[in-house]
N, CA and C of each residue as an Amber inpcrd file, in Angstrom:
protein
   348
 160.0070000 170.7610000  95.7730000 160.5300000 169.6230000  96.6160000
 158.7210000 169.5540000  96.5740000 157.9510000 168.5920000  97.1320000
 156.5410000 169.2560000  97.7280000 156.6080000 168.9460000  98.9170000
 155.6660000 169.3890000  99.9090000 156.2200000 168.5910000 101.4370000
 154.9140000 169.0700000 101.8300000 154.1910000 168.0900000 102.6760000
 152.8060000 167.8640000 103.5040000 153.1460000 169.2880000 104.6680000
 152.4770000 170.0010000 103.6660000 151.6510000 170.9470000 104.7420000
 150.5990000 170.6640000 106.3510000 150.1830000 171.3310000 106.8860000
 149.4310000 171.2540000 107.9780000 147.9600000 171.0900000 107.6080000
 147.7850000 171.2870000 106.4460000 146.1000000 171.2030000 105.7120000
 145.9930000 170.1680000 105.0990000 147.4450000 169.3660000 104.5260000
 147.0920000 168.1120000 103.5870000 147.3970000 167.0540000 104.5170000
 146.5290000 166.2230000 104.0200000 147.0430000 165.1930000 104.5080000
 147.0300000 163.6310000 103.7250000 147.9350000 162.8270000 104.3020000
 148.8160000 161.3760000 103.2030000 147.5080000 161.1260000 102.4490000
 147.3790000 160.3970000 101.6480000 146.6110000 159.5040000 100.9850000
 146.5360000 158.2120000 101.6130000 145.5480000 157.4250000 101.4480000
 145.2950000 156.3170000 101.9070000 145.9780000 155.2130000 100.9240000
 146.1620000 154.1980000 101.9070000 146.6970000 152.6500000 100.8360000
 145.9520000 152.4630000 100.1900000 145.9220000 151.7070000  98.8910000
 145.1950000 151.2490000  97.5710000 145.2070000 150.2020000  98.9790000
 143.8490000 149.5490000  98.8430000 144.0440000 148.1090000  99.2260000
 143.8730000 146.9950000  98.4710000 144.5520000 146.2760000  97.9910000
 144.4230000 144.9690000  96.9770000 142.9690000 144.2940000  97.5860000
 142.8580000 144.2600000  98.4950000 141.4350000 142.9530000  98.7330000
 140.2460000 144.0480000  98.1640000 139.9520000 145.1710000  98.6240000
 139.1960000 145.9000000  98.5410000 138.7670000 146.4010000  96.6040000
 140.0490000 145.9980000  96.1190000 139.9560000 146.6320000  94.1340000
 139.4820000 144.7970000  93.8900000 140.0420000 144.3430000  94.5040000
 139.7970000 142.1190000  94.3090000 138.2180000 142.4130000  93.9830000
 137.7340000 142.7230000  95.0040000 136.2430000 142.3360000  95.8380000
 135.4690000 143.2040000  95.0680000 135.9150000 144.3350000  94.7150000
 135.4290000 145.1860000  93.4450000 134.9320000 144.8810000  92.5580000
 136.0420000 144.2830000  92.1710000 136.0900000 143.7970000  90.7100000
 135.6060000 142.5880000  90.4560000 135.4830000 141.5100000  91.1430000
 134.7420000 140.6530000  91.3290000 133.4960000 140.6420000  91.0120000
 133.1270000 141.7890000  92.1650000 131.3400000 142.2800000  92.1350000
 130.8960000 142.6840000  91.1440000 131.8900000 143.4100000  89.9920000
 131.1010000 144.1230000  88.6000000 131.0130000 143.3700000  87.5930000
 132.4440000 142.3330000  87.6590000 132.0770000 141.4970000  86.8560000
 130.7230000 140.4300000  86.8060000 130.6010000 139.7890000  87.9730000
 129.1310000 139.2370000  88.1570000 128.4420000 140.2970000  88.0920000
 127.7460000 141.6580000  88.3080000 126.8960000 142.1750000  87.9170000
 126.8920000 142.4550000  86.5480000 128.0040000 142.5940000  85.4340000
 128.2330000 142.7840000  83.9640000 127.4200000 141.4270000  83.1140000
 128.1770000 139.8930000  84.2700000 127.2040000 138.7040000  83.5950000
 125.9600000 139.0450000  83.9130000 125.1850000 138.8150000  84.7480000
 123.9920000 139.2500000  85.5170000 123.5010000 139.8770000  84.4440000
 123.7120000 140.8710000  83.9540000 123.0680000 142.2850000  82.5860000
 123.2520000 141.1360000  81.3800000 124.1810000 140.6640000  81.1360000
 123.8530000 140.1990000  80.0800000 123.1710000 139.1460000  79.5450000
 123.2690000 138.3220000  80.8990000 121.7830000 137.3100000  81.0660000
 120.7440000 138.0550000  80.6070000 120.4170000 139.1000000  81.2770000
 118.6500000 140.1640000  81.2480000 118.9930000 139.9940000  80.0100000
 120.2330000 140.8730000  79.3700000 119.4510000 141.5790000  77.9330000
 119.5970000 139.9960000  77.1810000 120.3490000 139.2060000  77.1180000
 119.8310000 137.6460000  76.5420000 118.3750000 137.5360000  76.3350000
 118.1300000 137.2440000  77.6540000 116.2420000 137.0200000  78.2830000
 115.7180000 137.8890000  76.8990000 116.2910000 139.3850000  77.0690000
 114.9620000 140.2810000  76.3890000 114.8040000 140.2120000  75.1870000
 116.2290000 139.8980000  74.6040000 116.7050000 139.3740000  73.1870000
 116.0220000 138.1950000  72.7350000 115.7680000 137.0450000  73.4340000
 115.0240000 135.8270000  73.1220000 113.6630000 136.6400000  73.0210000
 113.0200000 137.1750000  74.0470000 111.8520000 137.3740000  73.7310000
 111.1300000 138.3560000  72.6710000 112.4190000 138.7900000  72.0400000
 112.2770000 139.9720000  71.0050000 112.0700000 139.1720000  69.9940000
 112.9130000 138.1650000  69.7300000 113.1440000 137.1690000  68.8760000
 111.8010000 136.1970000  68.0870000 110.9160000 135.7530000  69.4240000
 110.1980000 135.1940000  69.5140000 108.9930000 135.5150000  70.0860000
 108.3160000 136.7890000  69.6680000 107.1080000 137.5440000  70.1810000
 105.8160000 136.6820000  70.7220000 105.3130000 136.9200000  72.0880000
 103.8010000 136.2730000  72.1320000 103.3770000 136.5710000  71.7060000
 102.1560000 136.8770000  71.4750000 100.7250000 137.3090000  71.0310000
 100.4960000 138.8220000  71.7920000 101.1230000 138.9500000  72.8280000
 100.6430000 140.4090000  73.4690000 102.2290000 140.7490000  73.2560000
 102.8450000 141.1200000  72.0840000 104.7800000 141.5880000  72.5290000
 104.5570000 142.9090000  73.3850000 103.9430000 143.5680000  73.0260000
 104.0230000 145.1720000  73.8530000 104.3700000 144.7490000  75.1310000
 103.2170000 144.3790000  75.3490000 103.1740000 144.1540000  77.1680000
 104.6230000 143.3720000  77.5350000 105.0740000 142.1540000  76.6650000
 105.9190000 141.3820000  76.9330000 106.8080000 142.0020000  76.9650000
 107.5490000 143.1880000  76.1200000 108.6660000 143.8880000  75.7520000
 108.6410000 144.9800000  77.4160000 107.7920000 145.3530000  77.6800000
 107.8470000 146.4190000  78.5040000 108.3080000 146.0680000  79.8310000
 106.9870000 144.5550000  79.7670000 107.5050000 143.8700000  81.1570000
 109.2270000 143.6720000  81.5600000 110.0140000 143.3570000  80.5400000
 110.5870000 142.3370000  80.4770000 111.9090000 143.3510000  79.8640000
 111.6270000 144.1850000  79.1000000 112.6250000 145.3220000  78.9900000
 112.9950000 146.4150000  80.0630000 111.6070000 146.3090000  80.5620000
 112.0830000 147.6080000  82.2980000 113.0820000 147.3270000  82.9840000
 112.8260000 146.1400000  83.2550000 113.8180000 145.7950000  84.1050000
 115.3400000 145.9570000  83.7950000 115.3600000 145.2130000  82.7980000
 116.9690000 144.8000000  82.0370000 117.3290000 146.3200000  82.1760000
 117.1300000 147.4580000  81.6940000 116.7060000 148.5840000  81.1870000
 117.7960000 149.2180000  82.7890000 116.6790000 148.9740000  83.9700000
 117.1910000 149.4550000  85.1160000 118.5650000 148.7100000  85.7980000
 118.4760000 147.8350000  85.0920000 120.0580000 146.5880000  85.3740000
 121.1050000 146.9670000  84.6900000 120.7570000 148.0240000  83.7870000
 122.0360000 148.2740000  82.7400000 122.3480000 149.7970000  83.0090000
 121.3220000 150.7280000  83.3610000 121.9510000 152.1790000  83.9710000
 122.1860000 151.4750000  85.5860000 122.1500000 150.7120000  86.0440000
 122.4390000 150.3860000  87.8750000 123.7730000 150.2780000  87.4690000
 124.0710000 149.3470000  86.8900000 125.1210000 149.0090000  86.4070000
 126.5040000 149.8530000  86.2830000 125.8900000 150.6060000  84.9960000
 126.8540000 152.0190000  84.8240000 127.0150000 152.8270000  85.9010000
 126.0080000 153.2980000  86.2080000 126.1160000 154.0740000  87.7490000
 126.7820000 153.3010000  88.7800000 126.6280000 151.9170000  89.3050000
 127.6100000 151.2910000  90.3010000 129.1320000 151.4440000  89.7810000
 129.1770000 151.1160000  88.5420000 130.6610000 150.8770000  87.7710000
 131.6020000 152.4430000  88.2640000 130.8790000 153.6210000  87.6120000
 131.7010000 154.9560000  88.0140000 131.7500000 154.9480000  89.1690000
 130.7190000 155.1580000  89.9470000 130.7180000 155.2930000  91.5290000
 132.1450000 154.3910000  91.8290000 132.1830000 153.4690000  91.6490000
 132.9360000 151.7220000  92.4590000 134.2620000 153.0960000  92.0800000
 134.5310000 153.1250000  90.4220000 135.5890000 153.6420000  90.3280000
 136.3350000 154.8200000  90.5470000 135.2600000 155.4400000  90.9070000
 135.8630000 157.3030000  91.6590000 136.3280000 156.8370000  93.1230000
 134.9800000 155.9310000  93.5590000 136.1360000 155.1980000  95.2060000
 137.3630000 154.8310000  94.3120000 137.8030000 154.2500000  94.1280000
 138.6050000 153.2220000  94.0440000 139.9980000 154.4520000  93.9870000
 140.0210000 155.2660000  92.7940000 140.3640000 156.3430000  92.3310000
 140.9900000 157.7890000  94.1820000 139.9480000 157.5220000  94.7690000
 139.6860000 158.6380000  95.7580000 140.2830000 157.1170000  96.8730000
 140.8910000 155.9650000  96.5310000 141.2050000 155.4180000  97.5800000
 140.4590000 155.1840000  98.6370000 139.0130000 155.0210000  98.6130000
 137.9380000 154.9570000  99.9190000 137.4120000 153.2030000  99.6650000
 136.9000000 153.2290000 100.8780000 136.1140000 151.7080000 100.0820000
 135.1810000 151.5020000  98.9700000 135.3320000 150.9750000  98.1060000
 134.4780000 150.6930000  97.1060000 133.9240000 149.5150000  97.0730000
 134.3240000 148.7320000  97.6420000 133.2230000 147.0910000  97.6510000
 131.8030000 147.1290000  98.1400000 131.8130000 147.7390000  99.0550000
 130.0020000 148.1360000  98.9650000 129.2690000 148.7270000  97.8220000
 129.4300000 149.3650000  97.2620000 129.1640000 150.2120000  96.0940000
 128.7170000 148.8610000  95.0640000 129.8660000 148.3230000  95.0750000
 129.7810000 147.5370000  93.9630000 129.1420000 146.0660000  94.5880000
 128.8470000 145.8720000  95.4080000 128.0100000 145.0780000  95.9290000
 126.8390000 144.9120000  95.8320000 126.4980000 146.5180000  96.1850000
 125.0950000 146.6840000  95.9970000 124.7490000 147.5860000  94.2510000
 125.5200000 147.2110000  93.6340000 125.2650000 147.3210000  91.8210000
 124.9950000 145.6510000  91.6840000 125.6710000 144.2970000  92.0970000
 125.6660000 143.1690000  91.8010000 123.9790000 143.0450000  92.2010000
 123.5750000 143.6620000  93.4930000 122.2880000 143.1950000  94.1230000
 121.5620000 143.7490000  93.2760000 121.6080000 144.7820000  93.2530000
 120.4070000 145.3850000  92.4370000 120.5140000 145.0640000  91.1460000
 121.5500000 144.7030000  90.1460000 121.3490000 143.6080000  88.6440000
 120.4220000 142.9020000  89.1850000 121.1450000 141.8690000  89.7810000
 120.6200000 140.4700000  89.7880000 119.1130000 140.5660000  90.1750000
 118.5040000 141.9060000  91.3400000 116.9280000 141.7720000  91.6560000
 116.3860000 142.3960000  90.2650000 116.5870000 143.3490000  89.5050000
 116.3460000 143.5480000  88.4250000 116.1100000 142.5860000  87.7040000
 117.1920000 141.6640000  86.8150000 117.2810000 141.0210000  86.1040000
 116.3050000 139.6960000  86.5540000 116.3180000 139.5590000  87.7360000
 114.9470000 138.2600000  88.5590000 113.7700000 138.7470000  88.0160000
 113.2980000 140.1660000  88.2430000 111.9840000 140.3510000  87.9930000
 111.9290000 140.1540000  86.0790000 112.8510000 140.6650000  85.7470000
 112.9430000 140.2710000  84.5130000 112.4960000 139.0160000  83.5880000
 113.3860000 138.4340000  84.3580000 113.1500000 136.5310000  84.1120000
 112.0290000 135.9990000  85.0000000 111.1180000 136.5740000  85.5650000
 109.8270000 135.8050000  86.1470000 108.8430000 137.2720000  85.4310000
 108.9350000 137.3450000  84.8700000 107.9520000 138.2770000  83.5970000
 107.9670000 137.5130000  82.4480000 109.3560000 137.1410000  82.3510000
 109.2040000 136.6870000  80.8770000 109.0840000 134.8120000  80.7060000
 109.2130000 134.9210000  81.7850000 109.0040000 133.0200000  82.2090000
 107.0420000 133.1310000  82.0070000 106.5090000 133.6970000  82.2650000
 105.0440000 134.2600000  82.2350000 104.9270000 134.1920000  79.6900000
 105.7050000 134.8200000  79.5040000 105.0870000 134.4710000  77.7860000
 106.0340000 134.1040000  77.2180000 107.5180000 133.0990000  77.8490000
 108.1880000 132.3820000  76.9210000 107.8660000 130.8320000  76.7610000
 107.8310000 130.7150000  75.8320000 107.1630000 128.9560000  76.1070000
 107.9470000 128.2260000  76.4280000 107.5500000 127.5040000  77.0890000
 108.4840000 126.2140000  78.2350000 109.1320000 126.7700000  78.9010000
 108.9730000 127.8040000  79.5580000 109.3180000 128.5930000  81.0090000
 108.4780000 128.5260000  82.1330000 107.2260000 128.7260000  81.1100000
 106.0190000 129.1690000  82.2550000 105.3770000 127.7310000  82.7350000
């Protein structure tokens, strides 16, 4: 039988609201990244005259959003498994993804017809 010795601490309770907030924030971050990828694909399907500059200026922030999404997802999952507060990391992931996709959308507005 395992007993808690003087050097071991009991595991903290898993807070349902923390997990729910984290999941909602990560789902929203995934949706934002999907919008960014859609903008990049739309730009690739209808390339402007300076296609290289357009794909770099739109694709760069989208790649940053994807990388931030995966990193935030990994950190959030690790913190949930460790039963520590995870919602700040999930919220930060959403904010970084939204900012990166916003920059990509702003860059794409100058290249896509009808947006600029």
